């Protein structure tokens, strides 16, 4: 069954223009903070792919990409011990300035796990850029250095974020109505 266009009824939380505007502001901030330096943007698959693609094009300093993938056991079911690396970095980060790029910082378990893992590789510096931040859900003490928008505890889809792998390609960010049926 096709699920195309069913998101049209979901309320818009952030429009494409709002996302683009905020992303450009973060890009300018990163340019300012890393003047004369190089950075490695480390995207956390899959959700961050779209934010990384857009943010990177708002950055003019020297930058390269890398990607990691970590296991996910579903919202609210993750425990610190349960986060596992599925796809590791391709390039060494020792001595590099890295920015971990995330679509959303929620409980913080994913980023805490990645931060401690990356620290062992001795990067020169490590920061976090998260388009969305849900502080009310936090289980770990972690904050992003660059935040697009702080949001309340709503389930959101679009701009990389999924429900059952759908809606990642929706260009804006929308609120998933509560009690939405399961998709297959
Ligand atoms: C989402 C998001 C972050 C993580 C944040 O990924 O992209 O990686 O959850 O949640 P946390 O702060 O509670 O750890 P998800 O596991 O849904 O995988 P996806 O990126 O492939 O959609």
PDB file of C-alpha atoms and ligand atoms in Angstrom:
ATOM      1  CA  UNK A   1       0.000   0.000   0.000  1.00  0.00           C
ATOM      2  CA  UNK A   2       1.246   3.502  -0.793  1.00  0.00           C
ATOM      3  CA  UNK A   3       1.638   5.988   2.034  1.00  0.00           C
ATOM      4  CA  UNK A   4       2.477   8.894  -0.250  1.00  0.00           C
ATOM      5  CA  UNK A   5       1.021  12.237   0.811  1.00  0.00           C
ATOM      6  CA  UNK A   6      -0.649  11.059   4.027  1.00  0.00           C
ATOM      7  CA  UNK A   7       1.590  13.514   5.881  1.00  0.00           C
ATOM      8  CA  UNK A   8      -0.318  16.391   4.267  1.00  0.00           C
ATOM      9  CA  UNK A   9      -2.805  16.244   7.160  1.00  0.00           C
ATOM     10  CA  UNK A  10      -0.074  16.424   9.825  1.00  0.00           C
ATOM     11  CA  UNK A  11       0.339  19.932  11.320  1.00  0.00           C
ATOM     12  CA  UNK A  12       3.517  21.759  10.259  1.00  0.00           C
ATOM     13  CA  UNK A  13       5.872  22.583  13.142  1.00  0.00           C
ATOM     14  CA  UNK A  14       8.657  24.202  11.075  1.00  0.00           C
ATOM     15  CA  UNK A  15       8.383  25.226   7.434  1.00  0.00           C
ATOM     16  CA  UNK A  16      11.112  24.686   4.872  1.00  0.00           C
ATOM     17  CA  UNK A  17      11.879  28.423   5.065  1.00  0.00           C
ATOM     18  CA  UNK A  18      12.200  28.399   8.849  1.00  0.00           C
ATOM     19  CA  UNK A  19      14.515  25.399   8.730  1.00  0.00           C
ATOM     20  CA  UNK A  20      16.621  26.952   5.952  1.00  0.00           C
ATOM     21  CA  UNK A  21      16.891  30.253   7.815  1.00  0.00           C
ATOM     22  CA  UNK A  22      17.977  28.656  11.085  1.00  0.00           C
ATOM     23  CA  UNK A  23      20.370  26.290   9.292  1.00  0.00           C
ATOM     24  CA  UNK A  24      22.041  29.266   7.598  1.00  0.00           C
ATOM     25  CA  UNK A  25      22.429  30.971  11.001  1.00  0.00           C
ATOM     26  CA  UNK A  26      24.106  27.877  12.440  1.00  0.00           C
ATOM     27  CA  UNK A  27      26.347  27.666   9.372  1.00  0.00           C
ATOM     28  CA  UNK A  28      27.458  31.275   9.892  1.00  0.00           C
ATOM     29  CA  UNK A  29      28.126  30.572  13.562  1.00  0.00           C
ATOM     30  CA  UNK A  30      30.262  27.538  12.681  1.00  0.00           C
ATOM     31  CA  UNK A  31      32.175  29.582  10.087  1.00  0.00           C
ATOM     32  CA  UNK A  32      32.829  32.178  12.757  1.00  0.00           C
ATOM     33  CA  UNK A  33      33.853  29.665  15.448  1.00  0.00           C
ATOM     34  CA  UNK A  34      36.237  27.705  13.216  1.00  0.00           C
ATOM     35  CA  UNK A  35      37.829  30.514  11.177  1.00  0.00           C
ATOM     36  CA  UNK A  36      41.036  29.282   9.544  1.00  0.00           C
ATOM     37  CA  UNK A  37      40.444  25.693  10.694  1.00  0.00           C
ATOM     38  CA  UNK A  38      39.126  22.494   9.142  1.00  0.00           C
ATOM     39  CA  UNK A  39      36.214  20.464  10.467  1.00  0.00           C
ATOM     40  CA  UNK A  40      34.913  16.951   9.996  1.00  0.00           C
ATOM     41  CA  UNK A  41      31.125  16.820   9.960  1.00  0.00           C
ATOM     42  CA  UNK A  42      30.091  13.455  11.379  1.00  0.00           C
ATOM     43  CA  UNK A  43      26.507  12.624  10.473  1.00  0.00           C
ATOM     44  CA  UNK A  44      24.556  10.054  12.461  1.00  0.00           C
ATOM     45  CA  UNK A  45      22.568   7.957   9.998  1.00  0.00           C
ATOM     46  CA  UNK A  46      19.941   8.005   8.904  1.00  0.00           C
ATOM     47  CA  UNK A  47      18.021  10.927  10.333  1.00  0.00           C
ATOM     48  CA  UNK A  48      20.844  13.487  10.148  1.00  0.00           C
ATOM     49  CA  UNK A  49      21.587  12.976   6.451  1.00  0.00           C
ATOM     50  CA  UNK A  50      19.337  15.796   5.261  1.00  0.00           C
ATOM     51  CA  UNK A  51      20.374  18.305   7.925  1.00  0.00           C
ATOM     52  CA  UNK A  52      24.041  17.542   7.226  1.00  0.00           C
ATOM     53  CA  UNK A  53      23.507  18.022   3.504  1.00  0.00           C
ATOM     54  CA  UNK A  54      21.911  21.439   4.028  1.00  0.00           C
ATOM     55  CA  UNK A  55      24.094  22.631   6.917  1.00  0.00           C
ATOM     56  CA  UNK A  56      27.304  21.718   5.088  1.00  0.00           C
ATOM     57  CA  UNK A  57      26.252  23.941   2.179  1.00  0.00           C
ATOM     58  CA  UNK A  58      25.941  26.879   4.588  1.00  0.00           C
ATOM     59  CA  UNK A  59      29.511  26.404   5.784  1.00  0.00           C
ATOM     60  CA  UNK A  60      32.407  27.934   3.871  1.00  0.00           C
ATOM     61  CA  UNK A  61      35.353  26.754   5.963  1.00  0.00           C
ATOM     62  CA  UNK A  62      37.309  23.672   4.917  1.00  0.00           C
ATOM     63  CA  UNK A  63      35.208  20.619   5.769  1.00  0.00           C
ATOM     64  CA  UNK A  64      34.914  16.901   5.127  1.00  0.00           C
ATOM     65  CA  UNK A  65      32.119  14.409   5.810  1.00  0.00           C
ATOM     66  CA  UNK A  66      31.998  11.147   7.679  1.00  0.00           C
ATOM     67  CA  UNK A  67      29.017   9.077   8.804  1.00  0.00           C
ATOM     68  CA  UNK A  68      28.282   6.622  11.571  1.00  0.00           C
ATOM     69  CA  UNK A  69      25.254   4.442  12.183  1.00  0.00           C
ATOM     70  CA  UNK A  70      24.190   3.218  15.600  1.00  0.00           C
ATOM     71  CA  UNK A  71      21.626   0.633  16.571  1.00  0.00           C
ATOM     72  CA  UNK A  72      18.202   1.789  17.614  1.00  0.00           C
ATOM     73  CA  UNK A  73      15.779  -0.208  19.704  1.00  0.00           C
ATOM     74  CA  UNK A  74      12.913   2.229  19.431  1.00  0.00           C
ATOM     75  CA  UNK A  75      12.046   5.280  21.453  1.00  0.00           C
ATOM     76  CA  UNK A  76      12.050   4.873  25.203  1.00  0.00           C
ATOM     77  CA  UNK A  77      13.439   1.379  24.965  1.00  0.00           C
ATOM     78  CA  UNK A  78      17.085   2.244  24.579  1.00  0.00           C
ATOM     79  CA  UNK A  79      19.472   1.833  27.459  1.00  0.00           C
ATOM     80  CA  UNK A  80      23.043   3.138  27.526  1.00  0.00           C
ATOM     81  CA  UNK A  81      24.408  -0.387  27.222  1.00  0.00           C
ATOM     82  CA  UNK A  82      22.151  -1.116  24.271  1.00  0.00           C
ATOM     83  CA  UNK A  83      23.518   1.554  21.903  1.00  0.00           C
ATOM     84  CA  UNK A  84      25.847  -0.170  19.472  1.00  0.00           C
ATOM     85  CA  UNK A  85      27.923   1.004  16.532  1.00  0.00           C
ATOM     86  CA  UNK A  86      26.707  -0.487  13.256  1.00  0.00           C
ATOM     87  CA  UNK A  87      28.851   1.593  10.897  1.00  0.00           C
ATOM     88  CA  UNK A  88      32.018   3.168  12.235  1.00  0.00           C
ATOM     89  CA  UNK A  89      33.919   6.245  11.015  1.00  0.00           C
ATOM     90  CA  UNK A  90      35.808   5.778   7.753  1.00  0.00           C
ATOM     91  CA  UNK A  91      38.648   8.166   8.587  1.00  0.00           C
ATOM     92  CA  UNK A  92      40.723   8.666  11.762  1.00  0.00           C
ATOM     93  CA  UNK A  93      39.608  11.702  13.811  1.00  0.00           C
ATOM     94  CA  UNK A  94      42.732  12.029  15.938  1.00  0.00           C
ATOM     95  CA  UNK A  95      43.784  15.670  16.027  1.00  0.00           C
ATOM     96  CA  UNK A  96      40.734  16.773  14.007  1.00  0.00           C
ATOM     97  CA  UNK A  97      37.950  19.224  14.861  1.00  0.00           C
ATOM     98  CA  UNK A  98      34.776  17.208  14.668  1.00  0.00           C
ATOM     99  CA  UNK A  99      31.171  18.300  14.751  1.00  0.00           C
ATOM    100  CA  UNK A 100      28.654  15.528  15.321  1.00  0.00           C
ATOM    101  CA  UNK A 101      25.554  16.367  13.318  1.00  0.00           C
ATOM    102  CA  UNK A 102      22.179  15.086  14.512  1.00  0.00           C
ATOM    103  CA  UNK A 103      18.610  15.692  13.466  1.00  0.00           C
ATOM    104  CA  UNK A 104      17.357  15.405  17.043  1.00  0.00           C
ATOM    105  CA  UNK A 105      18.760  15.249  20.557  1.00  0.00           C
ATOM    106  CA  UNK A 106      16.190  13.388  22.632  1.00  0.00           C
ATOM    107  CA  UNK A 107      17.154  11.201  25.618  1.00  0.00           C
ATOM    108  CA  UNK A 108      20.815  11.903  24.820  1.00  0.00           C
ATOM    109  CA  UNK A 109      21.763   8.207  24.908  1.00  0.00           C
ATOM    110  CA  UNK A 110      22.968   8.137  21.306  1.00  0.00           C
ATOM    111  CA  UNK A 111      25.120  11.240  21.602  1.00  0.00           C
ATOM    112  CA  UNK A 112      26.526  10.257  25.001  1.00  0.00           C
ATOM    113  CA  UNK A 113      27.560   6.933  23.561  1.00  0.00           C
ATOM    114  CA  UNK A 114      29.171   8.560  20.506  1.00  0.00           C
ATOM    115  CA  UNK A 115      30.861  11.288  22.500  1.00  0.00           C
ATOM    116  CA  UNK A 116      32.614   8.836  24.833  1.00  0.00           C
ATOM    117  CA  UNK A 117      33.573   6.616  21.942  1.00  0.00           C
ATOM    118  CA  UNK A 118      35.000   9.491  19.874  1.00  0.00           C
ATOM    119  CA  UNK A 119      36.855  10.934  22.882  1.00  0.00           C
ATOM    120  CA  UNK A 120      38.963   7.771  22.934  1.00  0.00           C
ATOM    121  CA  UNK A 121      40.182   8.667  19.428  1.00  0.00           C
ATOM    122  CA  UNK A 122      41.571  11.986  20.726  1.00  0.00           C
ATOM    123  CA  UNK A 123      40.075  14.561  18.369  1.00  0.00           C
ATOM    124  CA  UNK A 124      41.432  18.103  18.698  1.00  0.00           C
ATOM    125  CA  UNK A 125      37.893  19.288  19.522  1.00  0.00           C
ATOM    126  CA  UNK A 126      34.391  17.876  19.464  1.00  0.00           C
ATOM    127  CA  UNK A 127      31.095  19.719  19.264  1.00  0.00           C
ATOM    128  CA  UNK A 128      27.506  18.748  18.568  1.00  0.00           C
ATOM    129  CA  UNK A 129      25.042  20.330  16.151  1.00  0.00           C
ATOM    130  CA  UNK A 130      21.432  19.187  16.543  1.00  0.00           C
ATOM    131  CA  UNK A 131      18.611  20.633  14.493  1.00  0.00           C
ATOM    132  CA  UNK A 132      16.042  19.778  17.167  1.00  0.00           C
ATOM    133  CA  UNK A 133      16.408  19.473  20.910  1.00  0.00           C
ATOM    134  CA  UNK A 134      13.812  17.876  23.218  1.00  0.00           C
ATOM    135  CA  UNK A 135      15.225  18.795  26.637  1.00  0.00           C
ATOM    136  CA  UNK A 136      12.257  17.354  28.543  1.00  0.00           C
ATOM    137  CA  UNK A 137      13.176  13.825  27.420  1.00  0.00           C
ATOM    138  CA  UNK A 138      16.805  13.922  28.514  1.00  0.00           C
ATOM    139  CA  UNK A 139      18.184  10.937  30.444  1.00  0.00           C
ATOM    140  CA  UNK A 140      21.869  11.809  30.050  1.00  0.00           C
ATOM    141  CA  UNK A 141      23.642  15.039  30.891  1.00  0.00           C
ATOM    142  CA  UNK A 142      24.438  16.278  27.414  1.00  0.00           C
ATOM    143  CA  UNK A 143      23.718  19.454  25.451  1.00  0.00           C
ATOM    144  CA  UNK A 144      24.337  20.403  21.845  1.00  0.00           C
ATOM    145  CA  UNK A 145      26.638  23.343  21.071  1.00  0.00           C
ATOM    146  CA  UNK A 146      24.505  24.347  18.096  1.00  0.00           C
ATOM    147  CA  UNK A 147      20.731  23.876  18.347  1.00  0.00           C
ATOM    148  CA  UNK A 148      18.235  24.713  15.636  1.00  0.00           C
ATOM    149  CA  UNK A 149      15.046  24.637  17.679  1.00  0.00           C
ATOM    150  CA  UNK A 150      14.075  23.470  21.151  1.00  0.00           C
ATOM    151  CA  UNK A 151      10.783  21.585  21.002  1.00  0.00           C
ATOM    152  CA  UNK A 152       8.353  20.071  23.489  1.00  0.00           C
ATOM    153  CA  UNK A 153       7.840  16.329  23.728  1.00  0.00           C
ATOM    154  CA  UNK A 154       5.981  15.751  20.448  1.00  0.00           C
ATOM    155  CA  UNK A 155       6.733  13.048  17.928  1.00  0.00           C
ATOM    156  CA  UNK A 156       7.951  14.777  14.776  1.00  0.00           C
ATOM    157  CA  UNK A 157       8.542  13.578  11.235  1.00  0.00           C
ATOM    158  CA  UNK A 158      10.048  15.026   8.080  1.00  0.00           C
ATOM    159  CA  UNK A 159      13.380  16.564   7.125  1.00  0.00           C
ATOM    160  CA  UNK A 160      15.148  13.249   7.813  1.00  0.00           C
ATOM    161  CA  UNK A 161      12.978  12.128  10.704  1.00  0.00           C
ATOM    162  CA  UNK A 162      10.831   9.056  10.272  1.00  0.00           C
ATOM    163  CA  UNK A 163       7.902   7.083  11.488  1.00  0.00           C
ATOM    164  CA  UNK A 164       8.443   3.432  10.545  1.00  0.00           C
ATOM    165  CA  UNK A 165      11.079   4.691   8.041  1.00  0.00           C
ATOM    166  CA  UNK A 166       8.500   6.879   6.263  1.00  0.00           C
ATOM    167  CA  UNK A 167       8.377  10.681   5.873  1.00  0.00           C
ATOM    168  CA  UNK A 168      12.152  11.282   5.908  1.00  0.00           C
ATOM    169  CA  UNK A 169      11.734  12.979   2.522  1.00  0.00           C
ATOM    170  CA  UNK A 170       9.033  15.392   3.694  1.00  0.00           C
ATOM    171  CA  UNK A 171      10.681  18.829   3.257  1.00  0.00           C
ATOM    172  CA  UNK A 172       9.212  20.461   6.392  1.00  0.00           C
ATOM    173  CA  UNK A 173       8.927  19.194   9.975  1.00  0.00           C
ATOM    174  CA  UNK A 174       5.488  17.993  11.032  1.00  0.00           C
ATOM    175  CA  UNK A 175       3.781  16.780  14.184  1.00  0.00           C
ATOM    176  CA  UNK A 176       2.758  13.157  14.057  1.00  0.00           C
ATOM    177  CA  UNK A 177      -0.839  12.927  15.271  1.00  0.00           C
ATOM    178  CA  UNK A 178      -1.153  10.781  18.422  1.00  0.00           C
ATOM    179  CA  UNK A 179      -2.614   7.325  17.907  1.00  0.00           C
ATOM    180  CA  UNK A 180      -1.522   7.183  14.278  1.00  0.00           C
ATOM    181  CA  UNK A 181      -1.943   3.631  12.912  1.00  0.00           C
ATOM    182  CA  UNK A 182       1.045   1.390  12.368  1.00  0.00           C
ATOM    183  CA  UNK A 183       2.631   1.468   8.918  1.00  0.00           C
ATOM    184  CA  UNK A 184       4.072  -1.576   7.218  1.00  0.00           C
TER     185      UNK A 184
HETATM  186  C1  LIG B   1      17.163   9.323  16.262  1.00  0.00           C
HETATM  187  C2  LIG B   1      18.015  10.546  15.982  1.00  0.00           C
HETATM  188  C3  LIG B   1      19.145  10.386  16.943  1.00  0.00           C
HETATM  189  C4  LIG B   1      18.532   9.656  18.109  1.00  0.00           C
HETATM  190  C5  LIG B   1      18.263  10.628  19.192  1.00  0.00           C
HETATM  191  O1  LIG B   1      17.670   8.270  15.537  1.00  0.00           O
HETATM  192  O2  LIG B   1      18.454  10.574  14.659  1.00  0.00           O
HETATM  193  O3  LIG B   1      20.202   9.624  16.395  1.00  0.00           O
HETATM  194  O4  LIG B   1      17.290   9.092  17.656  1.00  0.00           O
HETATM  195  O5  LIG B   1      17.643   9.987  20.258  1.00  0.00           O
HETATM  196  P1  LIG B   1      18.292   9.875  21.685  1.00  0.00           P
HETATM  197  O6  LIG B   1      18.767  11.225  22.091  1.00  0.00           O
HETATM  198  O7  LIG B   1      17.104   9.421  22.518  1.00  0.00           O
HETATM  199  O8  LIG B   1      19.364   8.847  21.644  1.00  0.00           O
HETATM  200  P2  LIG B   1      16.908   6.894  15.351  1.00  0.00           P
HETATM  201  O9  LIG B   1      17.390   5.920  16.389  1.00  0.00           O
HETATM  202  O10 LIG B   1      15.421   7.114  15.314  1.00  0.00           O
HETATM  203  O11 LIG B   1      17.461   6.388  13.952  1.00  0.00           O
HETATM  204  P3  LIG B   1      17.367   7.148  12.523  1.00  0.00           P
HETATM  205  O12 LIG B   1      18.276   8.351  12.583  1.00  0.00           O
HETATM  206  O13 LIG B   1      17.857   6.128  11.554  1.00  0.00           O
HETATM  207  O14 LIG B   1      15.935   7.534  12.310  1.00  0.00           O
END
